[in-house]
Coordinates of C-alpha atoms in Angstrom, one line a residue:
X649 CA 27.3 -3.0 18.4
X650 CA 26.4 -6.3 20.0
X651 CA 24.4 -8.4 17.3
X652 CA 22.2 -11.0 18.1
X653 CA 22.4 -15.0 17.2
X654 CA 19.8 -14.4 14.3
X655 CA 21.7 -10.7 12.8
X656 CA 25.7 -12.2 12.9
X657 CA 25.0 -14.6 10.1
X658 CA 23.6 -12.6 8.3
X659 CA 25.6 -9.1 8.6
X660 CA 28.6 -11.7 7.7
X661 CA 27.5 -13.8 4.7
X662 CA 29.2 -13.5 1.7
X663 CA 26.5 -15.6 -0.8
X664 CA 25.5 -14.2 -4.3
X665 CA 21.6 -14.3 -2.7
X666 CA 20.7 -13.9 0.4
X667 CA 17.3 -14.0 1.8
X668 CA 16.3 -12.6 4.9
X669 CA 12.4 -13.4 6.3
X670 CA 12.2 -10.7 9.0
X671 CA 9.3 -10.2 11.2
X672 CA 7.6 -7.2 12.5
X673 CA 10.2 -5.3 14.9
X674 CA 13.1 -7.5 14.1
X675 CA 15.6 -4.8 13.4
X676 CA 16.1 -6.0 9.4
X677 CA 17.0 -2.2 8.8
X678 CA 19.3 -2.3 11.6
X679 CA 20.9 -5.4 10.1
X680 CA 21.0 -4.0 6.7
X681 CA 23.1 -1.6 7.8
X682 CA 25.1 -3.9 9.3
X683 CA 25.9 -5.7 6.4
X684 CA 26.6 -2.7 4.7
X685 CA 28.9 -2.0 7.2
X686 CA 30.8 -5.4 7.1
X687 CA 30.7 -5.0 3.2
X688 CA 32.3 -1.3 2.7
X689 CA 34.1 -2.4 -0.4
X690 CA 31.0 -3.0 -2.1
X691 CA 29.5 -0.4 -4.2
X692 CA 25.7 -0.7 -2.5
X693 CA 22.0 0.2 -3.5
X694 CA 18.9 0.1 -1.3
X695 CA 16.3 -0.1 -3.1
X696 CA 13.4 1.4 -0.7
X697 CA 10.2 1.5 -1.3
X698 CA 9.2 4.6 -0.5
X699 CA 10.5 8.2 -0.5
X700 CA 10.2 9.1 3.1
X701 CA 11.9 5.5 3.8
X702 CA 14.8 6.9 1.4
X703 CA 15.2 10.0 3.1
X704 CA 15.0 7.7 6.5
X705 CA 18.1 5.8 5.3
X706 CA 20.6 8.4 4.4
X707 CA 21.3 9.2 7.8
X708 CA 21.6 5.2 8.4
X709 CA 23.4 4.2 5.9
X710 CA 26.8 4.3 5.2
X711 CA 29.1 5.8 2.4
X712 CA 29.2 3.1 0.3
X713 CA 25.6 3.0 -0.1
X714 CA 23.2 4.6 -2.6
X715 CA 19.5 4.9 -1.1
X716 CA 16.8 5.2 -4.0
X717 CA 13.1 4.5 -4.8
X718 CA 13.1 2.4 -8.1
X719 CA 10.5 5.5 -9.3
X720 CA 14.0 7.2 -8.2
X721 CA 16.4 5.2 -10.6
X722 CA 13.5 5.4 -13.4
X723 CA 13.2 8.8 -13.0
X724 CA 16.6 10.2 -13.9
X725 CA 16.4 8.2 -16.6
X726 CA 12.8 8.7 -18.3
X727 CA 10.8 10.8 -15.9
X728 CA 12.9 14.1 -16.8
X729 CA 12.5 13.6 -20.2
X730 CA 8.4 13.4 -19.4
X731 CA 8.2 16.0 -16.8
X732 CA 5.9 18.3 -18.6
X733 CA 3.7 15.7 -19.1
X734 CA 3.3 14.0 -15.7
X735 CA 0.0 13.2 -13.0
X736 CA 0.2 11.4 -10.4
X737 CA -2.6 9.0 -11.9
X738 CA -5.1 8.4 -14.8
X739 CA -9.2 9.4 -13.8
X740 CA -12.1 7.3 -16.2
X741 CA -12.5 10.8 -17.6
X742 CA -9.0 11.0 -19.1
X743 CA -9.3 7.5 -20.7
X744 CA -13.4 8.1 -21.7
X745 CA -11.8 11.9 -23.0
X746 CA -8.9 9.7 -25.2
X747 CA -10.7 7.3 -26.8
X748 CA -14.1 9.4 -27.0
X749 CA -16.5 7.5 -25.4
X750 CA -19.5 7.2 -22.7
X751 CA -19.5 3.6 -22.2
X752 CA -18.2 3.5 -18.7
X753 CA -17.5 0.2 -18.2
X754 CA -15.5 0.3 -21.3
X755 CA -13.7 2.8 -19.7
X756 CA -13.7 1.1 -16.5
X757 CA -11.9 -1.7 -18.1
X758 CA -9.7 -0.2 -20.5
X759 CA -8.1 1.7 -17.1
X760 CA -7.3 -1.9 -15.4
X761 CA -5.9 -3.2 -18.2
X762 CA -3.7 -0.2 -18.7
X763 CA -2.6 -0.3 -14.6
X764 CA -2.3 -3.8 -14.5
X765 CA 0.4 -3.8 -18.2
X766 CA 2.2 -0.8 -16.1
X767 CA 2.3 -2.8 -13.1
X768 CA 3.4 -5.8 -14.9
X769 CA 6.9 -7.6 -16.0
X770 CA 5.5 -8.0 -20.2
X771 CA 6.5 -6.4 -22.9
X772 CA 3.3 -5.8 -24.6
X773 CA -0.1 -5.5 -23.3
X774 CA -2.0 -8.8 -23.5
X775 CA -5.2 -10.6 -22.6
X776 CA -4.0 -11.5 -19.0
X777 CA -3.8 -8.0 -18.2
X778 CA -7.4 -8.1 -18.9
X779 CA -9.4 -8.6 -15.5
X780 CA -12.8 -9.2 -16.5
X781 CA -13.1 -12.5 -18.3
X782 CA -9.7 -14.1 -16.5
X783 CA -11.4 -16.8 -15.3
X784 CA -12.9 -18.0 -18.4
X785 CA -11.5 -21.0 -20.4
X786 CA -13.8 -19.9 -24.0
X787 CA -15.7 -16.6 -24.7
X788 CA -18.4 -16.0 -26.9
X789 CA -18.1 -13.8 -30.1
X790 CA -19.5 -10.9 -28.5
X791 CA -17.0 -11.0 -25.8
X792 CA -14.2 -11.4 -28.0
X793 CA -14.9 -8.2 -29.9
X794 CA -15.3 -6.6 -26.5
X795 CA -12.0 -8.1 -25.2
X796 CA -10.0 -7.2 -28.7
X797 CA -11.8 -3.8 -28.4
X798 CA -10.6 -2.7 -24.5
X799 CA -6.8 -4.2 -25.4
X800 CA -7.1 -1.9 -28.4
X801 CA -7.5 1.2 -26.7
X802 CA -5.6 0.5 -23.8
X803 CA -2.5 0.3 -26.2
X804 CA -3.6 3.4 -27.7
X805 CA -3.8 4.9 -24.7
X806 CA 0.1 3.3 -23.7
X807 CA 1.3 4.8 -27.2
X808 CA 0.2 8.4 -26.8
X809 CA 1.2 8.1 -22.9
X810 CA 4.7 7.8 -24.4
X811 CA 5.0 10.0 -26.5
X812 CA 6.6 12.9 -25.8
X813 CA 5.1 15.5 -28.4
X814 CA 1.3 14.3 -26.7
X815 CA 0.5 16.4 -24.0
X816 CA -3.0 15.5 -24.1
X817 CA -2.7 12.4 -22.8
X818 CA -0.1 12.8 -19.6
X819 CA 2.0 9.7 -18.3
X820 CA 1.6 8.6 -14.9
X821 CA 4.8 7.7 -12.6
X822 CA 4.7 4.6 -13.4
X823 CA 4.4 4.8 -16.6
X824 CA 8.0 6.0 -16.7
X825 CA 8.8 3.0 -14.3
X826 CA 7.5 0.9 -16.9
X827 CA 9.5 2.4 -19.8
X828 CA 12.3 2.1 -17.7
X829 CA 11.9 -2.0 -16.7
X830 CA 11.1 -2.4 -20.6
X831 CA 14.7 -0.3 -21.7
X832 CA 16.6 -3.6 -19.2
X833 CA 18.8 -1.3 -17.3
X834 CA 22.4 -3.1 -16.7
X835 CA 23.5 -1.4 -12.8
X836 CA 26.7 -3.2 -13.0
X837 CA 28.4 -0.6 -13.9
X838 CA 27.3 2.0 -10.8
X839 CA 26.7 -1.4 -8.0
X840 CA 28.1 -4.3 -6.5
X841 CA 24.8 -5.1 -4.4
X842 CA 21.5 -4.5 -4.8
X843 CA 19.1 -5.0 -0.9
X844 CA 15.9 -5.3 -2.0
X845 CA 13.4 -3.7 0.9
X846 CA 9.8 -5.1 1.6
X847 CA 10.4 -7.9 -0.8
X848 CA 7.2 -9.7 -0.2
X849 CA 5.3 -6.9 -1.8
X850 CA 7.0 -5.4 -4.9
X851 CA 6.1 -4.8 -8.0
X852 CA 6.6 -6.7 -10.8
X853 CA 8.3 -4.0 -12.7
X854 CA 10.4 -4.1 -9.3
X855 CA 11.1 -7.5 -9.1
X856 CA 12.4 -7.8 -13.0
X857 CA 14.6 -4.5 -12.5
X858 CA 16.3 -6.7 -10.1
X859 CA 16.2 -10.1 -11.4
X860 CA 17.7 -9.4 -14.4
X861 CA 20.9 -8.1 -12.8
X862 CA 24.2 -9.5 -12.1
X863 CA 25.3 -8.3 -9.4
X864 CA 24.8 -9.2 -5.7
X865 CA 21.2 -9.7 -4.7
X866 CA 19.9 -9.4 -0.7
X867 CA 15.9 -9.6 -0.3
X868 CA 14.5 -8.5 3.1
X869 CA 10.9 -8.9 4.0
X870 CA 7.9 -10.4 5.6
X871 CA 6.0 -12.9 3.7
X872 CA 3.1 -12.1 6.6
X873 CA 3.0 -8.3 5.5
X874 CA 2.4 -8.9 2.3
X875 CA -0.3 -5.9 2.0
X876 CA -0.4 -4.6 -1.4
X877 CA -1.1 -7.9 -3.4
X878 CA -4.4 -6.1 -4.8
X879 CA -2.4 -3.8 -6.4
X880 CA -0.7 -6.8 -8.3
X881 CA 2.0 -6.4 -5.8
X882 CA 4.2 -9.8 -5.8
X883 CA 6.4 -12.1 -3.3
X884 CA 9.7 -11.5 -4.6
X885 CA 10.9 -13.6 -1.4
X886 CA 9.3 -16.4 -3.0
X887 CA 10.3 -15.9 -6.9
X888 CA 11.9 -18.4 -9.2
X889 CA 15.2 -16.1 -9.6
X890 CA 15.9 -16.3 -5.6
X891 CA 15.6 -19.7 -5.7
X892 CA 19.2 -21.3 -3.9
X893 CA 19.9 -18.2 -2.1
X894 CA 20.8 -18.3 1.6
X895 CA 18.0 -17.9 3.6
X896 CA 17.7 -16.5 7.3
X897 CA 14.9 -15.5 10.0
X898 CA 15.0 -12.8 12.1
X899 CA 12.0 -13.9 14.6
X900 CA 13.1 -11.8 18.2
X901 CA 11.1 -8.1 18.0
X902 CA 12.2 -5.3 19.8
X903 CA 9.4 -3.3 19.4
X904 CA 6.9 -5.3 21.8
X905 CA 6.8 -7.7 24.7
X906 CA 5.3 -11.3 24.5
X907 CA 1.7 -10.5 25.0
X908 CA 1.5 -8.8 21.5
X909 CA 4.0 -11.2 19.9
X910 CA 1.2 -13.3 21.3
X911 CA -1.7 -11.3 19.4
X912 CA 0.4 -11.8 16.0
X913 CA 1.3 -15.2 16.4
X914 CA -2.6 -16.5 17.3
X915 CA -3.3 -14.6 13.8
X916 CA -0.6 -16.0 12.0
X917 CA -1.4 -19.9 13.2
X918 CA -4.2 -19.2 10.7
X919 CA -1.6 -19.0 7.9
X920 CA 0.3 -21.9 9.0
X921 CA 2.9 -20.3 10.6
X922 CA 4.8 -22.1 13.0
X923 CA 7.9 -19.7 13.8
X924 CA 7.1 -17.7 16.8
X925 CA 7.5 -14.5 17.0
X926 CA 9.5 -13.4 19.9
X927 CA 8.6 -10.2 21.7
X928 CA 11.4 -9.0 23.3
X929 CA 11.0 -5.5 23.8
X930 CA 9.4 -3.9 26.7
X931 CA 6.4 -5.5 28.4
X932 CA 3.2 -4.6 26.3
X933 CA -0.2 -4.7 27.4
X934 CA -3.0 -5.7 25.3
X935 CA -6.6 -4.1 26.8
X936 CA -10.0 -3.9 24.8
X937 CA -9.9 0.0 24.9
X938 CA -7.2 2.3 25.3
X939 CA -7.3 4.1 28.9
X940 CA -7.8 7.9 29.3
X941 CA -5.4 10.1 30.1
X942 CA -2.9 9.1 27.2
X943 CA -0.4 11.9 26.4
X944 CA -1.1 10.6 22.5
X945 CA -3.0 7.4 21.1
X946 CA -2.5 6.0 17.5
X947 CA -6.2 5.1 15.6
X948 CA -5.3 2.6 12.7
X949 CA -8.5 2.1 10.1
X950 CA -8.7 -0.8 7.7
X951 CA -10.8 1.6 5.6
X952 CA -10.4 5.4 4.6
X953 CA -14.4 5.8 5.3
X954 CA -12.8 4.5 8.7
X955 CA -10.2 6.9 9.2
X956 CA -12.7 9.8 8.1
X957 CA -15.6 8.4 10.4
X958 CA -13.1 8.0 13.4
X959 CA -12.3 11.7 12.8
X960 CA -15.3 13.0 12.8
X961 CA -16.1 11.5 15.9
X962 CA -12.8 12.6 17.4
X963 CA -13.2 16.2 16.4
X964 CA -15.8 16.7 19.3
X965 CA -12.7 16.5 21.8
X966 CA -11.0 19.2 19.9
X967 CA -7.5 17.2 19.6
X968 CA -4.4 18.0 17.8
X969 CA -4.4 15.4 14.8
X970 CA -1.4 14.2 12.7
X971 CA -2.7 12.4 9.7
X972 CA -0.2 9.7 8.3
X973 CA 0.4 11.4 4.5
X974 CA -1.7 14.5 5.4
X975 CA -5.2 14.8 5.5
X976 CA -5.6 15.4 1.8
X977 CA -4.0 12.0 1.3
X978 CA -8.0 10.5 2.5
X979 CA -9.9 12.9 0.1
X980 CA -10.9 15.6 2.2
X981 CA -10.6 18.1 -0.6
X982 CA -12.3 16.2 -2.8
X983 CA -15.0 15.3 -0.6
X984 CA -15.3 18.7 -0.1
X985 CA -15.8 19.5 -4.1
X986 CA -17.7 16.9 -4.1
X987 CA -19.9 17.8 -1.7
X988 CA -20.5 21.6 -2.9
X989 CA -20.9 19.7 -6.6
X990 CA -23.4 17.6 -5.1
X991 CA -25.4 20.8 -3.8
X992 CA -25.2 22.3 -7.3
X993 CA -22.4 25.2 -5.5
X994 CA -20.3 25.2 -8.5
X995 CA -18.7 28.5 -7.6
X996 CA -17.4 26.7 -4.5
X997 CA -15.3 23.8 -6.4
X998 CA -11.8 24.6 -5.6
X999 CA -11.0 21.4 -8.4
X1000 CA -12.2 22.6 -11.9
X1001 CA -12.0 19.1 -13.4
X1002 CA -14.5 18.0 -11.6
X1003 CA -17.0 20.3 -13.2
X1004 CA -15.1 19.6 -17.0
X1005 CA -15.2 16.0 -16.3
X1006 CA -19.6 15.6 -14.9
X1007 CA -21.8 17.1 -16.5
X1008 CA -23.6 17.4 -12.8
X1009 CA -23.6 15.1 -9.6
X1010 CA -26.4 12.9 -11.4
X1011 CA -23.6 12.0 -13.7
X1012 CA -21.3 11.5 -11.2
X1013 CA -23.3 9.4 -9.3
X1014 CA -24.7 7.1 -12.7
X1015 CA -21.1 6.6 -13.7
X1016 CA -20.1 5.4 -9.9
X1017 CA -22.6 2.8 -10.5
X1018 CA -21.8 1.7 -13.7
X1019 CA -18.4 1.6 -13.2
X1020 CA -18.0 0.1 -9.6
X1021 CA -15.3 2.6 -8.8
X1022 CA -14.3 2.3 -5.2
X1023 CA -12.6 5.8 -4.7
X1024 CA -16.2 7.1 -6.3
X1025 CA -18.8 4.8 -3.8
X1026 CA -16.6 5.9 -0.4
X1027 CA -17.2 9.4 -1.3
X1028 CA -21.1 9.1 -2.4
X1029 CA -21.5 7.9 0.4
X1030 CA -19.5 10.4 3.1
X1031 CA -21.7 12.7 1.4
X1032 CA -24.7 11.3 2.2
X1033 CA -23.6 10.4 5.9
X1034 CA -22.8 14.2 6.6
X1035 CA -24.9 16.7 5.2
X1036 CA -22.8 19.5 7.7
X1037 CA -19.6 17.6 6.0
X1038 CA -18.0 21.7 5.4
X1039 CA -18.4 22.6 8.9
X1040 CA -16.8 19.2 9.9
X1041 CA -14.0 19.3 7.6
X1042 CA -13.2 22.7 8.7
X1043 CA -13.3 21.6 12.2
X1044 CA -10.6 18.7 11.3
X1045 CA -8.3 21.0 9.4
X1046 CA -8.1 23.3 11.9
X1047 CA -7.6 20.7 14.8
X1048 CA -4.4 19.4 12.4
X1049 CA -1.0 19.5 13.0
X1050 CA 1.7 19.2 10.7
X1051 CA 4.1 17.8 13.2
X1052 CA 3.4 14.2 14.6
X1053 CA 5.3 15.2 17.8
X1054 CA 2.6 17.9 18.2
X1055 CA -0.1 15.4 18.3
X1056 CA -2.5 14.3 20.9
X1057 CA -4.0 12.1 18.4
X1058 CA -2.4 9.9 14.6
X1059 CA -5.2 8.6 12.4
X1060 CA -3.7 6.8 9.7
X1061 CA -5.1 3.4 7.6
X1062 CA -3.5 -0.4 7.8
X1063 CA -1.6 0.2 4.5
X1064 CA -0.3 3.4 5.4
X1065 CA 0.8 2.3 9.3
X1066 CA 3.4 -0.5 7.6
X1067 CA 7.1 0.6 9.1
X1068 CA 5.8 2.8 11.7
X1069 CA 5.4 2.4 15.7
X1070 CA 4.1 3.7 18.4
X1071 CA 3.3 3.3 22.0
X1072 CA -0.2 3.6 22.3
X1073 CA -2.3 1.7 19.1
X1074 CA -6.3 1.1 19.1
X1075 CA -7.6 -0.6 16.2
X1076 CA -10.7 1.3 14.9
X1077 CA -13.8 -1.2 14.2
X1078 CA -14.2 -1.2 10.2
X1079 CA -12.0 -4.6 10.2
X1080 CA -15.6 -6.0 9.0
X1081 CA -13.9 -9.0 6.5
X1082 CA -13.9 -12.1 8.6
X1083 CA -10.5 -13.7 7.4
X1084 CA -11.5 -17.2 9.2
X1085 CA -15.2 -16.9 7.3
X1086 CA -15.5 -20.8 5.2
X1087 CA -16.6 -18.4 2.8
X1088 CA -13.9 -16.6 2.2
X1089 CA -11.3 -17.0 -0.6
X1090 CA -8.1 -18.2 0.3
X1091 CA -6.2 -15.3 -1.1
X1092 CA -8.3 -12.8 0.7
X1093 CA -7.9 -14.9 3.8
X1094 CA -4.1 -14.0 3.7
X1095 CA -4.6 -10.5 2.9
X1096 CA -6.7 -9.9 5.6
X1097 CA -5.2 -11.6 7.9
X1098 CA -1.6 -9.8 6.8
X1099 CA -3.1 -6.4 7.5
X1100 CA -4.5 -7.7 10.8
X1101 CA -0.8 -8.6 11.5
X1102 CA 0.5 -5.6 10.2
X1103 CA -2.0 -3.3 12.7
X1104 CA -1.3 -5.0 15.8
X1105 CA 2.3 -5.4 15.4
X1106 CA 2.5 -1.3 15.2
X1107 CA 2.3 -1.3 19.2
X1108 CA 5.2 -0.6 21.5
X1109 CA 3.6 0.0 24.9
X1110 CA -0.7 -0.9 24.5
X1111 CA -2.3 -2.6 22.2
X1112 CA -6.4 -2.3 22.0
X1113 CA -7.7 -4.9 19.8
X1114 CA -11.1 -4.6 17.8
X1115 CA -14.2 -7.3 18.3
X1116 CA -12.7 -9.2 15.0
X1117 CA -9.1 -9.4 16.8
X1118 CA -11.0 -10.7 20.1
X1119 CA -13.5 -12.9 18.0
X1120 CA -10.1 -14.7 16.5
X1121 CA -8.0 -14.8 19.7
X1122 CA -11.7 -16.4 21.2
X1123 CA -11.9 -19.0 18.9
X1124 CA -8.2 -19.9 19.0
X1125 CA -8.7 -20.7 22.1
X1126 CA -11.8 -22.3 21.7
X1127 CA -9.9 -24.6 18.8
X1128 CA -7.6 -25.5 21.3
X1129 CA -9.7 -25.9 24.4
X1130 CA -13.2 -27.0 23.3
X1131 CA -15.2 -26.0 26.4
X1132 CA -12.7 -23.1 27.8
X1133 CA -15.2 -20.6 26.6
X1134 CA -17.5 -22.5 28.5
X1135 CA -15.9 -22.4 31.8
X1136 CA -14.8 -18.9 31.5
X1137 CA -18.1 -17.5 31.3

């Protein structure tokens, strides 16, 4: 294979750390492989970040290379001995159910401090894992008890979470990641290498796993797609322990042509970026709307409400939908319990727990207030949008297919869309967070303005912008051409 200017350096480096800052299309898998290649004595892990990105690699990789999920590594190690005890996460019931209580925000709180320990490089939970009173220097008495209270029960809630004889309180997946960063695993003995994958946005349990070994390290990422910081997600590109490492670009995308390497560069200026990014794949149009007649068109939502809106819109057309991670990955079930809760049709909740866990949709709706839970508003408020929402959810499930290639229509969200292309991408309108508001905090700003990135950069053949996209490309231009508005109009 003929490698480029920016992949040769790389593919042939022989540094203890390397550091590779790879942009959206730039063929960093590609390379990756092509180091791999180069290095076939070494004894290799990719460390993906996701399953199906695992699966993806074994028919990439060579020999010499091992493809896992850290959840993967942790899992073989701690998740077998727990596996009659595992969820997929941890409700406010559970923890309210654990440490007997109805004080919601209590329970509210004790949850983040819990995810945020789990998600977390310390040893022992602490008052930083605390959200609520972070950003105060002194506390009053009251909210001290409060503070030693909630850090109480969340290590309660850690202790019986590990322990394997306490099935009433299960462990989450990464809880056994957790166990597994706090046991310091040596990989010396199985790897030469470790390539890190989507290093701006691991986890911190991620990013000590790796620091602390002595072996070989390659990080590969995009500072700019850092996506997942609200999950406490961190910039392993940018850590302490990869300081002095070799560090390369890989700016020329082969996915798009210039005008939406255009698009992503006007919303990274905003960042301070000045590396362009190159589009050198085929030419790419960029269009307010995307024209009719396409044999399939790609929706991405900043919001779930967003995907679910977009599809009940859609539904009227009678397409065949592929929903990136499935349809029940955006709550349709639930809603759907929730729905029949709401309407006091008990008989027709498929989900028991949610008639163990409220006492009736009053409840559910009192402790959604009280506890500001996200997950809880969105679906309130589906509800009320759609008072047919059985009849519409039927109507989705049975326009879905379970093969993308079958599709006339993907709905998936930002988050979701990161790794994947396609040739026809509109950008649904529930971008509502102005990233260039004065208003806005800085770190939102990024985040906002990453997932922006993220979306447009997911086009191979038309992009269709939203009115947030256009508002920013507008006042670009305006920034650099006071009076260009002007004359255009």
């Amino acid at each position: 294979m003929q490698w480029t200017h920016e992949q040769s350096p790389i593919i042939q480096s022989e540094a203890p750390k390397l550091l590779i800052q790879a942009g959206a299309g730039s063929g960093k898998t590609t390379t990756l492989v092509g180091y791999a290649q180069h290095h076939s004595r070494l004894r290799i892990l990719y460390l993906c970040y996701n399953k199906s990105v695992e699966i993806a690699a074994r028919g990439r990789f060579p020999r010499n290379v091992v493809n896992k999920t850290a959840h993967g590594l942790a899992y073989a190690v701690y998740g077998t001995q727990f596996s009659h005890k595992q969820t997929n996460n941890l409700r406010l019931t559970d923890i309210a159910r654990a440490i007997d209580t109805q004080d919601w925000e209590l329970v509210r709180d004790v949850l983040t401090t819990l995810n945020n320990y789990m998600a977390s490089a310390d040893d022992l939970i602490e008052r930083c894992h605390f959200p609520r009173f972070r950003d105060r220097p002194m506390l009053t008495s009251a909210q001290e008890r409060y503070l030693k209270q909630a850090l109480a029960a969340a290590m309660g809630i850690w202790m019986r979470m590990t322990d394997l004889q306490d099935t009433a309180v299960q462990i989450t997946h990464d809880g056994y990641l957790k166990l597994y960063q706090l046991s310091k695993p040596d990989l010396s003995q199985r790897f030469d290498c470790v390539l890190l994958d989507e290093g701006q946005d691991v986890n911190p349990v991620i990013a000590d796993i790796v620091r602390i070994q002595n072996i070989r390290k390659v990080a590969v990422g995009d500072r700019h797609q850092q996506i997942y910081r609200f999950r406490g997600a961190e910039d392993a590109l940018n850590a302490s322990w990869m300081a002095g490492a070799e560090k390369h670009y890989l700016t020329q995308s082969f996915r798009f042509g210039p005008a939406v390497a255009h698009v992503a560069n006007i919303i990274l200026s905003y960042k301070g970026e000045t590396r362009k990014l190159q589009g050198l794949g085929e030419k790419t149009l960029v269009k307010k709307a995307l024209p009719v007649g396409l044999p399939h068109r790609t929706y991405i939502h900043r919001t779930v409400i967003g995907v679910i809106e977009n599809a009940l819109c859609l539904v009227t057309e009678k397409p065949k939908i592929y929903w990136v991670g499935g349809i029940d990955s955006y709550s349709v079930r639930d809603l759907e319990d929730l729905f029949y809760f709401s309407r006091q049709q008990r008989d027709l909740v498929q989900n028991k727990k949610l008639l163990r866990d409220y006492r009736d949709y009053a409840q559910y709706v009192e402790i959604a207030e009280v506890s500001q839970d996200s997950e809880m508003i969105r679906s309130i408020k589906i509800i009320n949008m759609y008072p047919d929402l059985p009849q519409r959810i039927l109507a989705l499930r049975s326009c879905t297919v379970d093969k993308e290639l079958d599709a006339t229509i993907t709905l998936t969200s930002a988050h979701k869309s990161k790794g994947l292309e396609w040739d026809f991408v509109g950008l649904f309108d529930d971008f509502t967070s102005d990233p260039l508001s004065p208003d806005i905090d800085p770190g939102r700003r990024d985040d906002e303005l990453n997932l922006l990135y993220v979306a447009v950069t997911r086009a191979m053949k038309i992009l269709a912008i939203n009115s947030l996209v256009l508002s920013i490309m507008e006042r670009y231009v305006d920034a650099l051409a006071p009076g260009a508005r002007q004359a255009r109009g």
